[in-house]
Structures are given as structure tokens and as C-alpha cells.
Short mmCIF file of C-alpha atoms in Angstrom, two decimals:
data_model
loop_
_atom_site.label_atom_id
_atom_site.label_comp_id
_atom_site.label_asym_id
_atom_site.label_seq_id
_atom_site.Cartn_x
_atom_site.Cartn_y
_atom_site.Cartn_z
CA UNK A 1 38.29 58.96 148.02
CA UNK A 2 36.04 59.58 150.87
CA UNK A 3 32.36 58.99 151.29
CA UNK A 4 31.71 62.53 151.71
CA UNK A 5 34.34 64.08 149.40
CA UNK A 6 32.91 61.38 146.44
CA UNK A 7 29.17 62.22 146.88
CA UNK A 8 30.00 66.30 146.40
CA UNK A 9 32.01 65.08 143.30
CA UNK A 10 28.88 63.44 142.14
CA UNK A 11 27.15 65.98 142.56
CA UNK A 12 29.31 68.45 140.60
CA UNK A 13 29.64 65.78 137.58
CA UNK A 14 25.68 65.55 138.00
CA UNK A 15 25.13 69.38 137.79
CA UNK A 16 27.67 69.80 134.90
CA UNK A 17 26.38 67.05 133.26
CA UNK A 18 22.99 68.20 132.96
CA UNK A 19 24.25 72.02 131.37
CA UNK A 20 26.66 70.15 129.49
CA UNK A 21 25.19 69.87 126.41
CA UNK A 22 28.74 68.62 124.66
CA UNK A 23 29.17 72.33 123.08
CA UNK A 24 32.84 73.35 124.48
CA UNK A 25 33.26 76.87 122.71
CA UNK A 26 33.28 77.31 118.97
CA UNK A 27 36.75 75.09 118.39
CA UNK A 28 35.96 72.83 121.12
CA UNK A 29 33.17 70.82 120.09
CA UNK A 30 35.88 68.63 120.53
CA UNK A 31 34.34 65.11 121.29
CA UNK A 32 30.93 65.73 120.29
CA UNK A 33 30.31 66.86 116.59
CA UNK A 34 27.99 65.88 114.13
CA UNK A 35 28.41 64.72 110.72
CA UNK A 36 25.60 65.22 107.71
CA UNK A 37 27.22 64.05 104.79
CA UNK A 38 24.93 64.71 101.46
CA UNK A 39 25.60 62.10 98.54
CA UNK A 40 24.70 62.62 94.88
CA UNK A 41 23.76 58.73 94.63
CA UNK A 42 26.57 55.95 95.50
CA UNK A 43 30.00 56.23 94.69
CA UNK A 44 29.84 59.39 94.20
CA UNK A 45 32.71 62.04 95.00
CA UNK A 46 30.43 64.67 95.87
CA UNK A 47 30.22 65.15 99.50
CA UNK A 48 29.26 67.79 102.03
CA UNK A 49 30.37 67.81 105.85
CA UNK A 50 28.75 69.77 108.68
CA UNK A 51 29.35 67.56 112.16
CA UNK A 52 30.59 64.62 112.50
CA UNK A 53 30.03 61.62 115.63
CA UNK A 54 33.11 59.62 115.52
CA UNK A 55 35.21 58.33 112.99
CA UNK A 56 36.54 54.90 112.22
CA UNK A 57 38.29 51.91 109.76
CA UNK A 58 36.39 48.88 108.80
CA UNK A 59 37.96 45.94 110.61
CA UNK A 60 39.72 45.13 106.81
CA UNK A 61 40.83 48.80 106.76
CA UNK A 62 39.92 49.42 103.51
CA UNK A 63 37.50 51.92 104.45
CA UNK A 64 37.06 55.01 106.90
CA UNK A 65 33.23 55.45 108.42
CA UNK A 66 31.84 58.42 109.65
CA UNK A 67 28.83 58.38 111.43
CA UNK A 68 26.55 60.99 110.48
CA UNK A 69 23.51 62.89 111.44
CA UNK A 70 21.89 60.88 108.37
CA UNK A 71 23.07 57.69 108.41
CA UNK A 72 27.16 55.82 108.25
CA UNK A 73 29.09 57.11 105.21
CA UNK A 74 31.82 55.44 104.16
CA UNK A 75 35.04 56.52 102.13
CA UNK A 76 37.07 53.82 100.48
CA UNK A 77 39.61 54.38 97.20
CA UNK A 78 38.34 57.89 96.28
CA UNK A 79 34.70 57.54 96.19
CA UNK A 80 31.61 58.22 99.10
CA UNK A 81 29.26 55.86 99.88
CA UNK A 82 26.27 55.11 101.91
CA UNK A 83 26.29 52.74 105.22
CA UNK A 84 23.49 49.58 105.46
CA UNK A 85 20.28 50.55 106.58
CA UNK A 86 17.90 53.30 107.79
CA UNK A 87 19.85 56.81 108.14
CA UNK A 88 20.04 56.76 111.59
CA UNK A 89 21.59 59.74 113.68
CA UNK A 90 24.62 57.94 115.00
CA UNK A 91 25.91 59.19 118.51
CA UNK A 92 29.00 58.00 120.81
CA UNK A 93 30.50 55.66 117.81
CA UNK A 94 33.27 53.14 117.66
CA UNK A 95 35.02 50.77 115.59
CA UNK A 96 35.91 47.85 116.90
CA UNK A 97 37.22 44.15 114.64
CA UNK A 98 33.67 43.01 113.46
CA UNK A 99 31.52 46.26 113.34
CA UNK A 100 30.86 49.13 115.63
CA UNK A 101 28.82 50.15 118.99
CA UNK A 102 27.16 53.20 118.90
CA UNK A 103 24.20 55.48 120.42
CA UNK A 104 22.07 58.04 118.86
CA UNK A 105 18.33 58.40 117.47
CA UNK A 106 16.09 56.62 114.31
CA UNK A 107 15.92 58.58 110.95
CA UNK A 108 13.26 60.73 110.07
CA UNK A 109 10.08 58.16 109.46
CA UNK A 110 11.61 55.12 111.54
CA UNK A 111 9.95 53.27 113.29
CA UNK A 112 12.40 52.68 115.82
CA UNK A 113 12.81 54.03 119.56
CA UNK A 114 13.88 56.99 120.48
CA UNK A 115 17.22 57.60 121.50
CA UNK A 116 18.89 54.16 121.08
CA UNK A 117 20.64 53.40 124.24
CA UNK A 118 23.97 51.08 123.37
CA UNK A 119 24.00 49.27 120.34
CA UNK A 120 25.91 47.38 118.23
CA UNK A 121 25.87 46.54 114.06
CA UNK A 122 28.12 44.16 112.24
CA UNK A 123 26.87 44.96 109.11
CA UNK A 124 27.37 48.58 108.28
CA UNK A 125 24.06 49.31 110.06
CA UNK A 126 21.70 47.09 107.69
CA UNK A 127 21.20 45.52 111.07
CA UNK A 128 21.10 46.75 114.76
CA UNK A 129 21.07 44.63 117.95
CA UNK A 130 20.07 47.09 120.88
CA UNK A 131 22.02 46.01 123.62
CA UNK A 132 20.64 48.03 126.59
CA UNK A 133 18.67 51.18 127.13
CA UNK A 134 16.88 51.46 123.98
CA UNK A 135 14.28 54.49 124.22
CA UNK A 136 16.24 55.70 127.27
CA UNK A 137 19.23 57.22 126.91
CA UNK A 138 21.64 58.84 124.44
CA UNK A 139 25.50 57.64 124.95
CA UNK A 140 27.30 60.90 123.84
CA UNK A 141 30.74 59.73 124.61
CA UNK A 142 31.68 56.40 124.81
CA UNK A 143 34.41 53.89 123.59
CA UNK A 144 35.10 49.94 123.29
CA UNK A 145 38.28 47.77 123.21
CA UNK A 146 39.01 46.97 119.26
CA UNK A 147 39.63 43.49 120.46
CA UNK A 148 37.85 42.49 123.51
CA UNK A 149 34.98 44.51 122.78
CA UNK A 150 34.60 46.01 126.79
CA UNK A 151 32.22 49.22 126.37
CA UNK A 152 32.85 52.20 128.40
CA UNK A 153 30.07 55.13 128.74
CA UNK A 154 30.12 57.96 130.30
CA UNK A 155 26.47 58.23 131.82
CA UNK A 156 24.98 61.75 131.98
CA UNK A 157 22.25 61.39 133.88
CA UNK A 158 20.52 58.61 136.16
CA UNK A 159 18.52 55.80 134.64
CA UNK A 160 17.31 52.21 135.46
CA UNK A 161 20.51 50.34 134.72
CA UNK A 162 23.13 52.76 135.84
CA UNK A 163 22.19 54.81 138.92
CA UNK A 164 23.91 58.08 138.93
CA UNK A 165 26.26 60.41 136.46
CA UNK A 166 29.66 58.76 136.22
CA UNK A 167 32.11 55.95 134.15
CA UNK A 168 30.88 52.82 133.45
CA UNK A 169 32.01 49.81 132.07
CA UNK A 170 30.63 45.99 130.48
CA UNK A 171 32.70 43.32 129.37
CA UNK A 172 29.56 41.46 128.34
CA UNK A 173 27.70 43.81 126.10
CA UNK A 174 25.25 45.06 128.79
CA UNK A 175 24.36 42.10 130.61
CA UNK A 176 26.11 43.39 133.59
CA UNK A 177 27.68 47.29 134.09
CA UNK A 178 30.69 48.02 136.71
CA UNK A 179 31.18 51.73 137.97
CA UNK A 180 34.32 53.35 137.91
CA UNK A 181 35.32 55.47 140.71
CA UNK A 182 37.29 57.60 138.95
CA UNK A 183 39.29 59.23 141.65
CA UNK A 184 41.47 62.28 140.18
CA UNK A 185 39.81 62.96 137.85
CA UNK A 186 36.65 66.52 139.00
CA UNK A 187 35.71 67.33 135.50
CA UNK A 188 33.41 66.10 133.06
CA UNK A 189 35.17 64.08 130.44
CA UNK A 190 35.46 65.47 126.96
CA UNK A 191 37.64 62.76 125.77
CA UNK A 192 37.32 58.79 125.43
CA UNK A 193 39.26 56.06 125.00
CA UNK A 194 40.35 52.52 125.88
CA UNK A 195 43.00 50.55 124.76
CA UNK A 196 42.45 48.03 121.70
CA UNK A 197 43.43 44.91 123.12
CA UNK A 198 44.16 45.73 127.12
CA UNK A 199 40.77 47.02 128.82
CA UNK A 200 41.66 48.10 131.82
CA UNK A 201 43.90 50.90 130.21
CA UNK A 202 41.97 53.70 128.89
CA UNK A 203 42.41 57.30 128.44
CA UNK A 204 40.53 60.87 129.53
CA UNK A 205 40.52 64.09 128.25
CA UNK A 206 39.28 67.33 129.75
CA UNK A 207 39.67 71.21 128.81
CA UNK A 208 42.60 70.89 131.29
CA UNK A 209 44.43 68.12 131.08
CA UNK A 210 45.04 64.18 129.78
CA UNK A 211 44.31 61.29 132.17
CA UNK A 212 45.25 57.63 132.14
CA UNK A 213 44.15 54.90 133.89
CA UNK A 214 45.09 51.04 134.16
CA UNK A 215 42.67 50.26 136.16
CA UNK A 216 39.51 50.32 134.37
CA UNK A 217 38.95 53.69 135.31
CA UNK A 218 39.30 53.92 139.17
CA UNK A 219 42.68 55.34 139.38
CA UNK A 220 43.29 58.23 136.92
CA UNK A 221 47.22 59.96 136.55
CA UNK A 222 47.27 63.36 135.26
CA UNK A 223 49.85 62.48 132.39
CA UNK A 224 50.03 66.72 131.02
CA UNK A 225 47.90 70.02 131.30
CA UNK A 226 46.57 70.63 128.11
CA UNK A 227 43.44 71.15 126.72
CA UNK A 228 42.37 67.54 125.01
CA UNK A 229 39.72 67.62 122.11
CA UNK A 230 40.31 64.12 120.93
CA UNK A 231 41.35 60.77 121.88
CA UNK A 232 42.47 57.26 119.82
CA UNK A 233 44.63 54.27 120.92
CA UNK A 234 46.17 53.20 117.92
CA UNK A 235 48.67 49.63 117.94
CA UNK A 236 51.86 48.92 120.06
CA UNK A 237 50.65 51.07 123.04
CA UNK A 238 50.66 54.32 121.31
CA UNK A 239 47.79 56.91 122.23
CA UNK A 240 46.94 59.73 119.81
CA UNK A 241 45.79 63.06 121.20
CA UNK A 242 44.47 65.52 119.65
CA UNK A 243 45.01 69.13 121.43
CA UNK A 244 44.32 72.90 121.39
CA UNK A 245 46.45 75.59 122.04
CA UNK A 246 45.90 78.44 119.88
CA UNK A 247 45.42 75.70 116.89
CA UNK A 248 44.80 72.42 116.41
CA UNK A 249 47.14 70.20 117.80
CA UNK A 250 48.11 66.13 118.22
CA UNK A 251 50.71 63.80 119.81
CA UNK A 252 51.36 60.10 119.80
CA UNK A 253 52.32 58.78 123.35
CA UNK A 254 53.78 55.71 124.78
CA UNK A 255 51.35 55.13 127.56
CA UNK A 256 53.63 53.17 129.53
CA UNK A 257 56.89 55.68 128.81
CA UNK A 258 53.84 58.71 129.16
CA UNK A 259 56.14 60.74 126.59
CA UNK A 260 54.33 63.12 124.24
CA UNK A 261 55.50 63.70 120.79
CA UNK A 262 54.15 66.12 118.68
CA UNK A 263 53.16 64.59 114.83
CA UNK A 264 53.52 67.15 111.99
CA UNK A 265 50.17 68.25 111.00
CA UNK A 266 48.51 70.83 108.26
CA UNK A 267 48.15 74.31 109.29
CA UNK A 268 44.55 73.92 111.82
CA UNK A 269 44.82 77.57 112.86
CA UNK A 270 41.67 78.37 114.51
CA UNK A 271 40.74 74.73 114.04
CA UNK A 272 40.70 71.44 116.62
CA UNK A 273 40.74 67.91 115.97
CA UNK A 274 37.38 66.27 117.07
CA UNK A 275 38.09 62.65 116.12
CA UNK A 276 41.20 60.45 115.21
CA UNK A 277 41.65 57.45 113.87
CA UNK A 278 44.54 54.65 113.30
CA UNK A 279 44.06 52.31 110.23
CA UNK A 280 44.38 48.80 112.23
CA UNK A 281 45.68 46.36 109.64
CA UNK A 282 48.37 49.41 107.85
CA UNK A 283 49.38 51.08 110.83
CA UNK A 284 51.40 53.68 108.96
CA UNK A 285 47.98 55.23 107.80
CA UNK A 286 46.15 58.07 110.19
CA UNK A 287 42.88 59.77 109.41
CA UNK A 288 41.19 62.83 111.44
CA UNK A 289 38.50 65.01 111.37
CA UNK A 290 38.18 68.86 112.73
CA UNK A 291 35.68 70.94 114.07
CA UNK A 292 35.70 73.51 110.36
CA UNK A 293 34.91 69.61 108.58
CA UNK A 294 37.93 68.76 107.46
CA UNK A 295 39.47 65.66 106.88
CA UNK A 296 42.56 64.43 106.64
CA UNK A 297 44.53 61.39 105.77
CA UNK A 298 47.82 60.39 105.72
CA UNK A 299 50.11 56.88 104.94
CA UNK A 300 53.22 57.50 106.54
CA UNK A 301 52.13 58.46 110.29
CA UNK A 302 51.49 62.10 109.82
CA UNK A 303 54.68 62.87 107.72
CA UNK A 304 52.69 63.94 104.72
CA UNK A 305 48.61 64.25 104.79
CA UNK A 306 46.28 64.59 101.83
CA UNK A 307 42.95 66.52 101.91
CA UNK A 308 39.67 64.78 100.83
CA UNK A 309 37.50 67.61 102.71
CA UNK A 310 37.90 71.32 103.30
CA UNK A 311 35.48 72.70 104.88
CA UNK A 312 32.79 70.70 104.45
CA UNK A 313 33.35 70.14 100.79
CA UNK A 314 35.12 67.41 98.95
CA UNK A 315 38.08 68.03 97.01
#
């Protein structure tokens, strides 16, 4: 890309970025929802969704987290529990083998800074390491490599580590950040993800289309227009994708083949997929989440799915 033609791009991701305030219409909340899950005490099945920030296995996938406006709830065998720790306002979270990176802001009464930068937990959140940025900046959409734990943000706004709107990547948890160019790619990203054991393949979304890159984010292909609400590398080099087009929507895709297949889903009219998930040690097992709070999960890779939230509720 061109000197000239880049710094007007910047400038367009730098304008959008600021108005952007991750609200894409009423079914596109797409990558940024929040969850507030209310318990009646632990293991309890009584739970209530409004938005959810990401969704995730435990790296012995016996359980499915959800970060949540008050704190990481957790869903294992039938019954609801509460994460480790303060009930902190998770942003930007992901799984990865030994705990998860996140952003986001303290609970009510902490007496930690506000927002959180990157940080990481590998104990449920009993426990946070703050890895950069801490009382600086809120990581809205980001994602890490399952395996080689490479973090990639999307920045919305300058700061003192990274210097203007735009991609960015560590492979040492914040010690050093790269830039990606991200040449063909002139929207913001809605979308994030990056392959679980190869880093330098990740994925895009936008209203408008899917993007790949093996590059670590300088290169971009536009692999199909469609309008992308959610994103997930799952094993063997499949991508899940969760879509819109008149209702909720997802495909599995060989990212080296870049075929699309649609996966049978429930009935999401007037309803989007915001997160997706791939249970890492039984692969046959799928969970996602939509933007009217419900949740799905199914063990034989989408054939059949069973409801344990409609709309906010448990059932």
C-alpha cells in the first residue's frame, strides 16, 4: 500500500473507531456483547443472560466460560457456577490451553485500575497478571493462539505502547507489539480470530465480508461477501463463522481449501451469533451464543443442538 493511500486509511479506521462504539444494529452486536449472568448461590441452575463478552472451554473441556459483566461464569454437567475472584467486567476474552487473556474494568468496590489493558488469569480469575496497559485502555476485540499464546488486538485509539488505530500483535505477552499493515482490508473489524496452533493465520470479519490472512495480518484475501458476526478456529484447520442474512447463520471452512459449508443450526430468525466456540479436547462438541441470549450446545458438530438458555433464561 502506499504512503499516502495508508495514512487516509488510518485515518478512516481512526474516525470510525472513535464512533464505533461496538453497537452494529440491533442483531449485530455481533462481536461485542455483554454477559450478566445472575446466580442463586453455586451450582445452581438458575441463570439469567443479558450480554455476553466472549465465550470459551476450559483447557480440560469440561467446562464452557462466559465472561460476564459481573464476573466469569462457568457451565459444566448441568449446573452454573461462579469464576475465581472479584466480579470483574470481562472485555475482549479468550481461551487459550492454561487460562484466558482478556480486557475489561474492576467490579463495583475494587480496588483495581480502571480499564484493565491486556491481561491474563490461569486460575479462573482468582488471580490476574496485567500484562500491559493497565488503567489505559479497554481491548474490545481481541484474540490469542490456543497454543502459542500470540495476542492480537485491535487498538481503537492511540496510546503509549501502540501509536495509532490499527492490528497489533505480541508473541511475548506485551513485552514487545508488531503492527500489522493490514492491506485489503478499509473497514473496522467486527470479527477476530487466529489460528490455535499456527499464528500467522488469523481471520477478519466485517459487515461485508470474511478476510484471511497468513501473514500475521499484513496481507488480507477477501475469502466471501457476507456479513460476519462471529469468528472461532476450531482443530484441523477448520474456521467457524458465524453470519447474518436475514437470520442467524454459521459455516465451518477449510482455510486452506477456503470452502464454506453451512452447519445445521436452530431456527435464529431475527437472531445472530455473537460468539462460537469449539470444545478442544472432544472436537465433535460446539457451543454458541446469540445476540437474544441464547445458548446453544451441541456433541455431534451441529447435527443436533440442545438449549440451556432462551432468552436470557435457563431451561
Amino acid at each position: 500500500m502506499k504512503k499516502q493511500e495508508y495514512r487516509k486509511q488510518t485515518q478512516i479506521w481512526t474516525r470510525r473507531a472513535k464512533g464505533f462504539k461496538w453497537t452494529w444494529t440491533a442483531l449485530l452486536l455481533a462481536a461485542i456483547i455483554t454477559v450478566v449472568i445472575s446466580l442463586q448461590g453455586p451450582g445452581s441452575n438458575t441463570v439469567m443472560l443479558t450480554h455476553i463478552h466472549g465465550l470459551g472451554y476450559s483447557g480440560d473441556g469440561q467446562r464452557i466460560l462466559i465472561p460476564s459483566h459481573y464476573g466469569l461464569k462457568i457451565y459444566a454437567q448441568g449446573e452454573w457456577t461462579h469464576g475465581q475472584g472479584e466480579e470483574h467486567d470481562y472485555m475482549g476474552f479468550t481461551a487459550v490451553d492454561n487460562g484466558f487473556y482478556s480486557s475489561g474494568h474492576p467490579a463495583l468496590g475494587s480496588n483495581k485500575k480502571n480499564p484493565f489493558g491486556l491481561l491474563k488469569s490461569t486460575d479462573d480469575g482468582l488471580s490476574l497478571d496485567f500484562l500491559d496497559l493497565y488503567g489505559e485502555i479497554d481491548f474490545h476485540l481481541m484474540s490469542a493462539s490456543y497454543e502459542t499464546h500470540t495476542i492480537y488486538v485491535f487498538n481503537p485509539e492511540p496510546n503509549t505502547r501502540l501509536e495509532t488505530v490499527g492490528l497489533y500483535y505480541t508473541k511475548d505477552e506485551a513485552e514487545t507489539w508488531v503492527k500489522s499493515e493490514m492491506i485489503g482490508i478499509n473497514e473496522v473489524p467486527g470479527a477476530l480470530a487466529v489460528h490455535p496452533t499456527n499464528d500467522s493465520i488469523l481471520a477478519i470479519g466485517t459487515k461485508n465480508g470474511l478476510y484471511v490472512s497468513e501473514d500475521a495480518g499484513n496481507q488480507f484475501v477477501k475469502i466471501a461477501d457476507m456479513q460476519v458476526t462471529s469468528l472461532a478456529f476450531g482443530a484441523e484447520n477448520e474456521l467457524f463463522v458465524g453470519s447474518f442474512n436475514e437470520k442467524g447463520e454459521m459455516y465451518r471452512m477449510d482455510i486452506f481449501l477456503k470452502q464454506l459449508t453451512e452447519v445445521n443450526l436452530p431456527d435464529l430468525t431475527e437472531d445472530a451469533i455473537t460468539y462460537i466456540s469449539q470444545n478442544p479436547m472432544t472436537r465433535n462438541e460446539l457451543v454458541f451464543s446469540t445476540v437474544k441470549m441464547n445458548v446453544y450446545v451441541s456433541t455431534d458438530r451441529g447435527s443436533n443442538w440442545k438449549q440451556i438458555v432462551s432468552q436470557g433464561e435457563s431451561v
